[in-house]
């Protein structure tokens, strides 16, 4: 009895971990799917000052009165939060872009295969039908050659017998040729439908091209925003060396504005990547609708 209790006690931590771990995972999934991002609120979030600049910043805080210190920390935290958002959007962009790239590799292949099985089956049916009627056509050709030969030697009895055989075969041959014609027509129509559908799907896929151009423009804007942030960060570091709280606060506000624009530029890129993804989803749905 004591051994069973010990076993249950040893299992309890893993069970607790499983329960709370699952709840945490579900919570994160819900948070992510809602399109919201949680950002750390610590004053050091997202900013890498380096040892020297960090000491200068700490010195500014130590010299400031309580209210000024609080204002400076709040401004600093604001910068850090925007920088953390920028990093989060960058990660989401990488993940989504990788998924879009992989999908773009798959979709053209699947588009080329549109109705391929159906067309192949009809082509095989035409081939089999022609092969089935080949002995009939060979016989009919042979009979006609014999009829020509009988006419050439003016053998009326032979000609009459061969003519009767040819007339018997003629309607059968006609039906056979009509059967082949119908199947070839079905094949030609299927090939035409396939070509039309492939063009339509490719046009849908190409609909993402204009968005991709917007992404390239957005990336240039993000690079400029990053450059402005870097310049603002250098100005902030310089202001901390001078230990003038008014300048430090002003540079922090400038830095926060730069960080906000940088994060916004990354969010814009992610939104555009989502548009590309939406286009690919629509193309895949259209492919899935095609009868197999």
Steps between C-alpha positions, in 0.01 A plus 500: 500500500783737588678418173187587299476834680864574420443418133200732488701773671783465249250517211336816636767751384495366143119504499495855634755603240290341226180677611650843545731458201201419279309799631796724428536364149128545423515852639792586274325355195186706573709811552687449173191417296328816621778695335620662819852503633606523864802713553723502807456805718840510661692822449778309327267337242636497149786754542866407490703798618832336559702524821618862470162646399325293764723649771432851370125434500511361853693808608230729356233309690694510827542878479135571414231573759220246551248653257756560227637151547151354456443706182834389356432135578156517340646654185775239496247221546295637212803474273567147618143390437500636145834330436361172632204535268736553208684179588173309535373618163834410341469143629142473376608633160774237472261219592227611261741577216654153532154345480411712196826408327438129554144533372618685191727206421211252528215685332644534144571126498145421609358746247686325218345173617146641475271242330811303405348168611178568312680592178729199530202270548324637189822476297535137607138435407561638149808282466316187614203571275723543196682179585170313538378606156835455326425140384165619357665783309770262374235256381302775330814626322583147389149446362516826305836404352354165395204681345736718300690192388178322397395804301839516335474145365127550428394200706130571558433211738798583716417870485142433609608286793762749616259791453244330724762451767613865470142628524447288810811643664439863395238597766696321771814691401301822496378440854852417611637821350221700666582340833865603463400850389280550805772385737758723331259791531458429873879495536540828309233669714660372820838634388342836421332514841829408663684778318232754590502396865878512523500852357232604750688355797828652388330838468371461857847409619648800321258717695754494784769661284373853553497442876858369484604828338332682788700281739825605335402865541398435860837336570678812375283708730585267788872540425462877515307468825776281642760758399300777668474288814876436502570872464253581779660237720842656449358841589349353817834348600671834441241682712557260792869593504406865547274409796237765414165342579304729267716397203490137604120507518477679166731245335299218656178636353668528160629145538153375595350662191767340280444161664124532449542574129743210466256261665219640285701440183554137603130458577423633152730241343329225697158622384618484139642150552156402630346626176740279304405208722129568444553490122679166527221358717242600239701334223533182704126499567433531126735211429322289764164565329611333178361146458769237530 
